[in-house]
CSV table of C-alpha atoms in Angstrom, one decimal:
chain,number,residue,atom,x,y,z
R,277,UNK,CA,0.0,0.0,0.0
R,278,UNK,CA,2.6,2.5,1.1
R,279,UNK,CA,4.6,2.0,-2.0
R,280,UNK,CA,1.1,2.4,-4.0
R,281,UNK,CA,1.0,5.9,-2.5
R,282,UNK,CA,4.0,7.0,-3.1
R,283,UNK,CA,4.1,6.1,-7.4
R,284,UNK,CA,0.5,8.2,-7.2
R,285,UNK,CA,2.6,11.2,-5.5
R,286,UNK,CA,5.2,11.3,-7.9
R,287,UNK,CA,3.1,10.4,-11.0
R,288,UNK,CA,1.1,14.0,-9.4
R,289,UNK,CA,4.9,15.8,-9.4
R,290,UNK,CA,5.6,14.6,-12.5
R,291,UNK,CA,2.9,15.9,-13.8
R,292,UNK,CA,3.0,19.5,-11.8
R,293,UNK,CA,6.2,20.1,-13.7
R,294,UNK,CA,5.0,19.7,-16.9
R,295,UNK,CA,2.5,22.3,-16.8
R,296,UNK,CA,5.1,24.8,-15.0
R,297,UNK,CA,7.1,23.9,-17.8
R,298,UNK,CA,4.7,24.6,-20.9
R,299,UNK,CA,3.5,27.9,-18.9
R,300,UNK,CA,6.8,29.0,-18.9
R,301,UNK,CA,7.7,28.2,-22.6
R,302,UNK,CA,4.1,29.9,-24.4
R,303,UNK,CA,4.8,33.1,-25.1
R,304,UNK,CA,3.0,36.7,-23.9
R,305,UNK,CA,0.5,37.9,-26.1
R,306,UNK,CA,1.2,41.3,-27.5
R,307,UNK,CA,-0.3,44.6,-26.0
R,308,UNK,CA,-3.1,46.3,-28.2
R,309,UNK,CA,-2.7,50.0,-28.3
R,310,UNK,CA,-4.1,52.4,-30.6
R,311,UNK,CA,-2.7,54.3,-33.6
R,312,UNK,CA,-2.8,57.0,-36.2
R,313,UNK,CA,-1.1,58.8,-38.6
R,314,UNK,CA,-0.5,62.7,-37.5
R,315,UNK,CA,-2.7,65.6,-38.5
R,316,UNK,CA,-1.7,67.9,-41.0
R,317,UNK,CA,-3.4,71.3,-40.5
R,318,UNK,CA,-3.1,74.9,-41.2
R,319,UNK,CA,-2.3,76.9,-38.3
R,320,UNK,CA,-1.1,80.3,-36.8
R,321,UNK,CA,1.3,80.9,-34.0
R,322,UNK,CA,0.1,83.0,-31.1
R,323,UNK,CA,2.1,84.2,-28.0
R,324,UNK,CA,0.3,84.9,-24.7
R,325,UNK,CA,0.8,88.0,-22.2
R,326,UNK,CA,-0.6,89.2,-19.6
R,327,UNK,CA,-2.5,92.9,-19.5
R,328,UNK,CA,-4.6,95.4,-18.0
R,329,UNK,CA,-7.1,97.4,-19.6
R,330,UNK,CA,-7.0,101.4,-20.1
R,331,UNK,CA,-9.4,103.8,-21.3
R,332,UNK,CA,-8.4,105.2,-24.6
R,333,UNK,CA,-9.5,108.9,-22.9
R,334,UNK,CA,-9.0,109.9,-19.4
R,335,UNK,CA,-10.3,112.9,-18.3
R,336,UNK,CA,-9.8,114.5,-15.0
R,337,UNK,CA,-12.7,117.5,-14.3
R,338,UNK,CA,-11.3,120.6,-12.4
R,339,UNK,CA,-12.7,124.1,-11.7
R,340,UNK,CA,-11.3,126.9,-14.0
R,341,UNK,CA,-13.1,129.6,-11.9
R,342,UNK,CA,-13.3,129.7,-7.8
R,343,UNK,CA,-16.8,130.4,-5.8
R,344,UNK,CA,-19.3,127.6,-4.3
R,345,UNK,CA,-20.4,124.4,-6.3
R,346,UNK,CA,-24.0,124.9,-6.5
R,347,UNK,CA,-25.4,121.8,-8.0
R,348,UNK,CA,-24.3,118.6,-9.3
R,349,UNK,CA,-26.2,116.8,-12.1
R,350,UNK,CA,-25.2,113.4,-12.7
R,351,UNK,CA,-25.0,109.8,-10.8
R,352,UNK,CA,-22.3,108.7,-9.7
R,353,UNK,CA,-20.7,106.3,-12.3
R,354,UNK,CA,-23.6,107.1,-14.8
R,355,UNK,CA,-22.4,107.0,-18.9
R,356,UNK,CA,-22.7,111.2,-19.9
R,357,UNK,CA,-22.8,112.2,-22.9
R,358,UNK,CA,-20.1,115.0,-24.8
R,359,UNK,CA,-21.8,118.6,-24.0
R,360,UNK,CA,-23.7,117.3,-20.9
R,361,UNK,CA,-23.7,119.8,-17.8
R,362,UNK,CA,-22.3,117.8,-14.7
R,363,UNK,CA,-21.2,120.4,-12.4
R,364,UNK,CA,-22.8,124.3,-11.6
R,365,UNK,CA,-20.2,127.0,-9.8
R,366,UNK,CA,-22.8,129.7,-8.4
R,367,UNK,CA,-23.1,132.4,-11.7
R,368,UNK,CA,-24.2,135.3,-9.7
R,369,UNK,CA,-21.2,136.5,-8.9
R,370,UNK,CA,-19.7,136.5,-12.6
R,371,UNK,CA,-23.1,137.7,-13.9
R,372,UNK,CA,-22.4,140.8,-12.1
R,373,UNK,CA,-18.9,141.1,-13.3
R,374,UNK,CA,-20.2,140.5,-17.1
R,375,UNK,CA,-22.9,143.4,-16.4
R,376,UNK,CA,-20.2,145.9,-15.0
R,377,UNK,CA,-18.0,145.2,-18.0
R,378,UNK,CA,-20.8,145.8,-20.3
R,379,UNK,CA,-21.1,148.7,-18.9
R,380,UNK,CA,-17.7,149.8,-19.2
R,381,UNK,CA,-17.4,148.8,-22.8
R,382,UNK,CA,-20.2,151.1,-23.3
R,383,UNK,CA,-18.3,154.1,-21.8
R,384,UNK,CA,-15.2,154.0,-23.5
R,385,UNK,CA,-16.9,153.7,-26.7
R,386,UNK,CA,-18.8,156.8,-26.0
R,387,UNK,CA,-15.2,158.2,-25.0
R,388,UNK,CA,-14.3,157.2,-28.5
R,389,UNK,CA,-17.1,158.7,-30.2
R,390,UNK,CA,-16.7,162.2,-28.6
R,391,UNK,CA,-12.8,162.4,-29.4
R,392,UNK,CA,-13.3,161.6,-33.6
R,393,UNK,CA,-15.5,163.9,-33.3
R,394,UNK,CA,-13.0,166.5,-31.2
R,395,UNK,CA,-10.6,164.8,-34.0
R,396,UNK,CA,-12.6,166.0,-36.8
R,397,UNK,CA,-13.2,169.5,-35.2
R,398,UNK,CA,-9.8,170.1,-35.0
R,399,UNK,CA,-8.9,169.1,-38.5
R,400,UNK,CA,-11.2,172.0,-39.6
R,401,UNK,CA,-10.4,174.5,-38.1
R,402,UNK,CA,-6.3,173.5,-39.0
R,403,UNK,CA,-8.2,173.8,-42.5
R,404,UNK,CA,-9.5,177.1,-42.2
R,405,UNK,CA,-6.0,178.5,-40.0
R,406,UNK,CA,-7.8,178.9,-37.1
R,407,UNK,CA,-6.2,176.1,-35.1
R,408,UNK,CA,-3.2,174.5,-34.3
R,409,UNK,CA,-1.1,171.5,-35.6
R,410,UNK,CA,-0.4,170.6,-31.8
R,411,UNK,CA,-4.0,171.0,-31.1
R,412,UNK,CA,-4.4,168.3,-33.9
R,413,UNK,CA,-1.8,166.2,-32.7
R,414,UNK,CA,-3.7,165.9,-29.2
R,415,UNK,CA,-6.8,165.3,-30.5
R,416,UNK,CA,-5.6,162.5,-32.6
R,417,UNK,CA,-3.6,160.5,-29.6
R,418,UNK,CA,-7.2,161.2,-27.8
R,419,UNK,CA,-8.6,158.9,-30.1
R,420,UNK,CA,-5.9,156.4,-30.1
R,421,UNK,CA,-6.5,156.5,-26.5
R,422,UNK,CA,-10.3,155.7,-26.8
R,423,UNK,CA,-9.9,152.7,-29.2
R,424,UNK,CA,-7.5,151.4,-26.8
R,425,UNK,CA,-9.9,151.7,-24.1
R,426,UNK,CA,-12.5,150.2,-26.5
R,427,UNK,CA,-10.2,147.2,-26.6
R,428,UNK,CA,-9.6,146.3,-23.3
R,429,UNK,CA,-12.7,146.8,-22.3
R,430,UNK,CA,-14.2,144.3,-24.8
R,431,UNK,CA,-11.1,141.9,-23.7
R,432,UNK,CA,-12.8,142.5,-20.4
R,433,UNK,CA,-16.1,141.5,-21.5
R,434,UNK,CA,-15.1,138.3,-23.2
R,435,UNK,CA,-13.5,137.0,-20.1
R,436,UNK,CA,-15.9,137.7,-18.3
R,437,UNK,CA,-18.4,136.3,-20.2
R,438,UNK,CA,-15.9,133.3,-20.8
R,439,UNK,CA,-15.4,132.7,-16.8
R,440,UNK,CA,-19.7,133.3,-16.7
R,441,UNK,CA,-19.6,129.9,-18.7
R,442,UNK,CA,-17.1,128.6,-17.2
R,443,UNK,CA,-19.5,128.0,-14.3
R,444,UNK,CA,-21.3,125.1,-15.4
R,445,UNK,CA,-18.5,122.1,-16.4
R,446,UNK,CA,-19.9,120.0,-18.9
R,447,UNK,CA,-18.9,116.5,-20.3
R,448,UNK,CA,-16.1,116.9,-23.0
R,449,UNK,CA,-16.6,113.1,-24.2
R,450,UNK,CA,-18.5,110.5,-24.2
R,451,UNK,CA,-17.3,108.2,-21.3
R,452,UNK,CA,-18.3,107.1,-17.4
R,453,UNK,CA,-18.2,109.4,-15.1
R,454,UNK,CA,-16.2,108.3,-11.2
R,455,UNK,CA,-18.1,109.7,-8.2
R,456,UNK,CA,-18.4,113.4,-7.0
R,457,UNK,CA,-15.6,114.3,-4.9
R,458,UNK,CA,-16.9,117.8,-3.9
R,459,UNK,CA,-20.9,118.2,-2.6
R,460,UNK,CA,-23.0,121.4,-3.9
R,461,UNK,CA,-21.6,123.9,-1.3
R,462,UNK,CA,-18.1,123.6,-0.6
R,463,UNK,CA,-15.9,126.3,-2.3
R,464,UNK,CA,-13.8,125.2,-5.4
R,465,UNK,CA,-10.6,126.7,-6.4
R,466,UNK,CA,-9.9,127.6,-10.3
R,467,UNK,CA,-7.3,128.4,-11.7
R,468,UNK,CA,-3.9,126.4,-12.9
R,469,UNK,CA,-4.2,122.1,-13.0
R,470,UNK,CA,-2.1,122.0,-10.0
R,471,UNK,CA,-4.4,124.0,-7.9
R,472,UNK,CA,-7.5,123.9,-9.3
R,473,UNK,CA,-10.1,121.6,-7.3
R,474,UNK,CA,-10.6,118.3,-8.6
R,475,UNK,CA,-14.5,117.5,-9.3
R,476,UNK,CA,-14.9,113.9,-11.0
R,477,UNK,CA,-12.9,111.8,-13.8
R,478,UNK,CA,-14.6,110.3,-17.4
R,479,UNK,CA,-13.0,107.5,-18.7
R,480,UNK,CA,-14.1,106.2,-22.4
R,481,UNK,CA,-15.5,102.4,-22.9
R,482,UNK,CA,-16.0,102.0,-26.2
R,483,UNK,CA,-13.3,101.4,-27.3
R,484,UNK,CA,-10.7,100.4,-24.8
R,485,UNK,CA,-7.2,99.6,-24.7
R,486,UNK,CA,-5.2,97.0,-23.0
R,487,UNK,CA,-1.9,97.8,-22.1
R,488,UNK,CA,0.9,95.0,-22.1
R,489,UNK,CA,4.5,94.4,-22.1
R,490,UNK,CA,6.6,92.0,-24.3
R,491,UNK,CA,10.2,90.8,-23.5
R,492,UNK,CA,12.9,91.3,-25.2
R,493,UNK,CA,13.1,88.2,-26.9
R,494,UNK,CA,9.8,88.6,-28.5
R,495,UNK,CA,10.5,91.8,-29.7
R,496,UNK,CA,14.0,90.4,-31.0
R,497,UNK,CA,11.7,87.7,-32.8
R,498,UNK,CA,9.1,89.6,-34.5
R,499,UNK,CA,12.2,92.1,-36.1
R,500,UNK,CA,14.2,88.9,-37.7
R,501,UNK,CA,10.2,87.8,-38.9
R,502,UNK,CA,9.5,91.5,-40.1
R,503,UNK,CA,12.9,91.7,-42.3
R,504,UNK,CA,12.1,88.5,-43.7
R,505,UNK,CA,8.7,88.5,-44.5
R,506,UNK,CA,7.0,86.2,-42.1
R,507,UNK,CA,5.4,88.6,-40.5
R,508,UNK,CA,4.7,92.4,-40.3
R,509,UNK,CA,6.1,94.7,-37.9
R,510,UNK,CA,3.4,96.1,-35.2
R,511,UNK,CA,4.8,99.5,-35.9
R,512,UNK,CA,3.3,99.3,-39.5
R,513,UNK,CA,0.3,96.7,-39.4
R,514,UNK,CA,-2.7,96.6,-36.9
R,515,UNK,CA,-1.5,93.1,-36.1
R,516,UNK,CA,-4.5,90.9,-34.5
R,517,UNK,CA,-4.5,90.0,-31.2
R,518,UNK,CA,-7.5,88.0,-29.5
R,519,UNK,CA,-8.4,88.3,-25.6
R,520,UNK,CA,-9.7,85.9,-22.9
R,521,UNK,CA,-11.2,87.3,-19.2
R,522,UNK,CA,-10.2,85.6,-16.4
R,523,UNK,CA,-13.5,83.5,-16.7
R,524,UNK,CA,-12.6,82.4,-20.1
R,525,UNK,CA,-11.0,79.4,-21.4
R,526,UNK,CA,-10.9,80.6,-25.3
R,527,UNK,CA,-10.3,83.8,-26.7
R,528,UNK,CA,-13.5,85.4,-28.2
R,529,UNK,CA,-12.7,89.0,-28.2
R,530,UNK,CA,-11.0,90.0,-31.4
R,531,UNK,CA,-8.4,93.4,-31.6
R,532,UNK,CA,-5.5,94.8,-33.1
R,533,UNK,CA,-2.3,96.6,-32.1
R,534,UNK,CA,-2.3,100.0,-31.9
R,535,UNK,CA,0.9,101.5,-30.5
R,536,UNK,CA,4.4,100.2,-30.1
R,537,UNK,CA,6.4,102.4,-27.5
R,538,UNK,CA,9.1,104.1,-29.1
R,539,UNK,CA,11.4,102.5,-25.9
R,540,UNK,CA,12.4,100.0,-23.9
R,541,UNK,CA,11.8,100.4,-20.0
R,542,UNK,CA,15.8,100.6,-18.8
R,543,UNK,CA,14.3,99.0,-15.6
R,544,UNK,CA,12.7,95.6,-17.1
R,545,UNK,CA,13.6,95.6,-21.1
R,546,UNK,CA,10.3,95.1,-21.8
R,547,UNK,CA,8.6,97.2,-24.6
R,548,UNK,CA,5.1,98.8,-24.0
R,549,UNK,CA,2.3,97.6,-26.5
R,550,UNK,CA,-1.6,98.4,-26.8
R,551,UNK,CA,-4.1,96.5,-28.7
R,552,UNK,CA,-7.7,98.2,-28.9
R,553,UNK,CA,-11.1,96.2,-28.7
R,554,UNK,CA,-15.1,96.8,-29.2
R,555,UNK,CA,-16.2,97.1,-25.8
R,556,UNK,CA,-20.2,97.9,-26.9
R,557,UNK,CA,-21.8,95.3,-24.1
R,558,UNK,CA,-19.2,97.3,-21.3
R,559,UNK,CA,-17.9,94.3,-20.7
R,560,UNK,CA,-14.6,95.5,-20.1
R,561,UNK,CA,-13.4,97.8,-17.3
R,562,UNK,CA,-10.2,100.3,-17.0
R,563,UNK,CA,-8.1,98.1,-14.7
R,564,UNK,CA,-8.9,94.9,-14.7
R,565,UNK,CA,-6.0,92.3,-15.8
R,566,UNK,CA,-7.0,90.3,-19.0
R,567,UNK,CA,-4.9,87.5,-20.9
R,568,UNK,CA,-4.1,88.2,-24.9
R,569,UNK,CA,-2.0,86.5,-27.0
R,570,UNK,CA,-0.6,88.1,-30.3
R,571,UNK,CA,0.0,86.8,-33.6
R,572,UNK,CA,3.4,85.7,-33.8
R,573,UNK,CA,3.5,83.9,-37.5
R,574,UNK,CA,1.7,83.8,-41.0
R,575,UNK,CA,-0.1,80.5,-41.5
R,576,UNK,CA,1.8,77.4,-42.3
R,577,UNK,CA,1.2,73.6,-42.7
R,578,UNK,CA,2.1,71.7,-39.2
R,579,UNK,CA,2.2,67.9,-38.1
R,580,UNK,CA,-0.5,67.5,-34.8
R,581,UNK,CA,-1.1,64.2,-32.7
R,582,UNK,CA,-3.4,64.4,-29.5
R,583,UNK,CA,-1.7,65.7,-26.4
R,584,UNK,CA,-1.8,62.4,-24.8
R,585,UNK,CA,0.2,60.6,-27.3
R,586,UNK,CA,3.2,62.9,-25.9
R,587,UNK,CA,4.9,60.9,-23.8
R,588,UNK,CA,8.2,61.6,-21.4
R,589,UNK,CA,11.7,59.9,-21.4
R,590,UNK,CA,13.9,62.0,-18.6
R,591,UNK,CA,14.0,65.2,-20.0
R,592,UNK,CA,13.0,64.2,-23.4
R,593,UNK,CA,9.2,64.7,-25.2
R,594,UNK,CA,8.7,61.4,-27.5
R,595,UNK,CA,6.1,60.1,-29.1
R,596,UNK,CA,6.1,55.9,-29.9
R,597,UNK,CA,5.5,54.8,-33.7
R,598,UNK,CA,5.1,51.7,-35.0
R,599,UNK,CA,8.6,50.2,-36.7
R,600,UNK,CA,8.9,46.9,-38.5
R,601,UNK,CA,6.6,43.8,-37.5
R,602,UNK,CA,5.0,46.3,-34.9
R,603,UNK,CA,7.9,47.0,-33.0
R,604,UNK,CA,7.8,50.1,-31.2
R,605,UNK,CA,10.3,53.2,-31.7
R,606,UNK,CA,10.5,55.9,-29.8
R,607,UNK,CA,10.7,59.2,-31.9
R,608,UNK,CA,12.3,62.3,-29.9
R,609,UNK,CA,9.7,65.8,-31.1
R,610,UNK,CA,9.8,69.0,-30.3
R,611,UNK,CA,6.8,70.1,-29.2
R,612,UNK,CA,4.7,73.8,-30.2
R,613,UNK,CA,1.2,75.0,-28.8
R,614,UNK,CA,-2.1,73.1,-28.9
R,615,UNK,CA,-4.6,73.6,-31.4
R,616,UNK,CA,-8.1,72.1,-31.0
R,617,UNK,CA,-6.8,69.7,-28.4
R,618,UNK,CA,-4.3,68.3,-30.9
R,619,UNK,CA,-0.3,69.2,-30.0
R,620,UNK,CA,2.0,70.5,-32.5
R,621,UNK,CA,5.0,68.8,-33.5
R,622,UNK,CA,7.7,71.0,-34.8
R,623,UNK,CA,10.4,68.3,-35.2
R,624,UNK,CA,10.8,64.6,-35.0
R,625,UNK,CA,7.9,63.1,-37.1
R,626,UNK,CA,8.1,63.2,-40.5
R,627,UNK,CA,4.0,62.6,-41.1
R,628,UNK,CA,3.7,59.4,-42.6
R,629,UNK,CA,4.2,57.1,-39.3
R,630,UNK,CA,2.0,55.8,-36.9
R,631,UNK,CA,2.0,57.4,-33.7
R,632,UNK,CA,0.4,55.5,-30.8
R,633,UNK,CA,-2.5,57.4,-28.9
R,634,UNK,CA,-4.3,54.6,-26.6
R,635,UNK,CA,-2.1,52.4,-24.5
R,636,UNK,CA,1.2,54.2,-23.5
R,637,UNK,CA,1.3,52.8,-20.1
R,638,UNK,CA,2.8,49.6,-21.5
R,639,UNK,CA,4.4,51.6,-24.6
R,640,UNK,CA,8.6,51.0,-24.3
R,641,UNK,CA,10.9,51.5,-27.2
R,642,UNK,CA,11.5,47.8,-28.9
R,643,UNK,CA,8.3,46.0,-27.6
R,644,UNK,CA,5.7,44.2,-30.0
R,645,UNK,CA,2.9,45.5,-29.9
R,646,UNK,CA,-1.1,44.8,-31.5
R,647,UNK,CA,-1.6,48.0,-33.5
R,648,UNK,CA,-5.8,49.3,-34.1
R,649,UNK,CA,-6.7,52.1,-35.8
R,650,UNK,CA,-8.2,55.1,-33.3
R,651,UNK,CA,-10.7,56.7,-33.9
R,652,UNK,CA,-10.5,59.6,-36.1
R,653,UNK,CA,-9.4,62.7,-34.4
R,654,UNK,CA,-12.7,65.3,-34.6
R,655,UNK,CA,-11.9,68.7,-36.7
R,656,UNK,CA,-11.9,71.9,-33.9
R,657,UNK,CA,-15.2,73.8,-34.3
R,658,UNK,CA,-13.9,76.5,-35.4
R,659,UNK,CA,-10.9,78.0,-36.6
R,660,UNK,CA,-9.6,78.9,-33.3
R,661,UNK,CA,-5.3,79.7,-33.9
R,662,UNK,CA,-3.0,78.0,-31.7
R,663,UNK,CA,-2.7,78.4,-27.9
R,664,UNK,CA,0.6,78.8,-26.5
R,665,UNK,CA,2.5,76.3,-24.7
R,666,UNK,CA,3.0,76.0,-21.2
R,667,UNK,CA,6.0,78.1,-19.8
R,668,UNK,CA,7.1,81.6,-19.8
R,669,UNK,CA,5.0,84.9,-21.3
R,670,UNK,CA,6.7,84.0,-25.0
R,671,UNK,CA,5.6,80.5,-25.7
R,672,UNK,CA,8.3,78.5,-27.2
R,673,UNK,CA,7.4,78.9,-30.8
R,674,UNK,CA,9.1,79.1,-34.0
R,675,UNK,CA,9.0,82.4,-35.4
């Protein structure tokens, strides 16, 4: 019996082996992973900065005559309209003073009139000898006199009359106005910018700016593109640029560059820019930061695969393409900005290969694999141009 058990047991081990045997000798069936050939697709090159809008017009209000404030006639942060009356200095004061000149004016011309006529009397009677030639003489620097009088008193008049107006401070644009900073009653002073009293600011909206600064390097960059044709200098073009609010993942407003400073700052090395957009909804507000990104090349034909199909090997970008029998290579890129969720490829792929999408996880270089075709990528909704890649105000892009 014992020996019975013991053929049983190694019949059992015998058999054990086997199987370990043929599981270790059938071989791994490849991965599947997913493939495609890259995208070829017009794009544009975009760099993103960072800004802050600015009224195109701002307008500070300030007396240009002294006496009380006497009304004020708008709401604080109310839209005015060019011409509108926003502020009333107390006119009683200066209508008196326009009356008295009046008044003067009237008595030097009646000065005037009396010496031509003195003039003329004396120009008679030199006619008929029975005067003097110094009589003459007198009579005639009489009536230079008068006019002169005449003169200033109607320079008189007009300023007063001019200061009379100068009571009620009307809109000089079309803007916003800020809040009252003086209340009806308090005294304003007139007079020079540096002393006169300060009532309220306008801003414009429509349009508005947005002030931003490029480096050095961009501003290096679009030179060498302006000399050689790829792309227009700011300083001569209205170059687009497109803006996105903090809330906003695209850009949907549309602009263009207006101004170029003529400098550098000496503190930063960064040169000043503005781009101006429609602002007809008021969406936009003096102030507030915004990001814009301007166009940085003409369109040209670029390679795309989806962003995930980027993979990284130390401090390398690669993508993995199918080689011979399926065997994977891994293909070194340079990478440029996304474009409808695809990634631009500036280097590495030369379009006709099969990059793998779905299954990097297991992806290595040199490993069989089960290629499928993915599904085909979806064409962006609309022509949106390149976003810039991650790192730095300049994205790393190709001029």
């Amino acid at each position: 019996m014992r020996h019975g058990w013991l053929q049983a047991l190694a019949l059992a081990a015998g058999l054990l082996a086997g199987c370990d045997r043929q599981e270790e000798t059938a071989p791994p069936e490849p991965p599947q992973v997913s493939v495609m050939p890259p995208v070829r697709r017009e794009i544009t090159d975009w760099d993103e900065f960072t800004g802050r809008f600015a009224s195109t017009e701002r307008i500070e209000l300030r007396a240009r005559v002294s006496g009380y404030l006497d009304a004020v006639s708008f709401a604080d942060g109310q839209v005015v309209q060019q011409g509108d009356l926003l502020f009333r200095i107390d006119p009683r004061p200066f209508r008196a003073t326009v009356t008295e000149a009046e008044a003067r004016l009237v008595g030097v011309r009646s000065q005037l009139a009396l010496a031509e006529r003195e003039l003329e009397r004396a120009r008679s009677l030199l006619q008929y000898r029975a005067g003097s030639e110094a009589n003459l003489e007198q009579r005639s620097q009489a009536v230079e006199a008068a006019r002169a009088g005449v003169s200033g008193a109607e320079a008189a008049l007009q300023r007063a009359r001019l200061e009379l107006e100068f009571t009620e401070i009307r809109a000089p644009l079309t803007g916003r106005i800020g809040r009252h900073l003086v209340s009806p009653g308090n005294l304003v002073s007139g007079g020079e910018a540096s002393s006169a009293t300060l009532l309220a600011t306008i801003v414009t909206m429509d349009p508005i700016d947005v002030v931003f600064d490029i480096d050095q390097g961009a501003a290096l960059r679009y030179t060498r593109m302006a000399e050689t044709g790829g792309r227009p200098s700011s300083r001569d073009v209205a170059n687009p640029v497109q803006l996105a609010l903090a809330d906003e993942a695209d850009f949907p407003h549309p602009g263009k560059v207006v101004f170029v400073d003529n400098e550098a700052d000496p503190g930063t090395g960064t040169i000043r820019l503005r781009a101006r957009f429609d602002n007809k909804q008021d969406r936009f507000s003096p102030g507030v930061f915004a990001r814009l990104r301007l166009v940085a090349s003409l369109p040209y034909q670029a390679l795309l695969v989806p962003d995930a199909a980027v993979a990284t090997d130390q401090s390398r970008r690669v993508v993995y393409v199918l080689g011979p029998q399926n065997v994977l290579l891994a293909r070194p890129v340079t990478l440029g900005p996304l474009e409808g969720g695809l990634r631009v490829i500036r280097a590495g792929l030369e379009g006709d290969e099969q990059v793998v999408v779905n299954g990097l996880m297991q992806a290595r270089a040199g490993l069989a694999v089960r290629p499928m075709p993915a599904p085909a990528s979806p064409a962006p909704a609309s022509p949106t141009p390149a976003s810039p890649t991650p790192g730095g105000a300049a994205r790393e892009a190709r001029p």
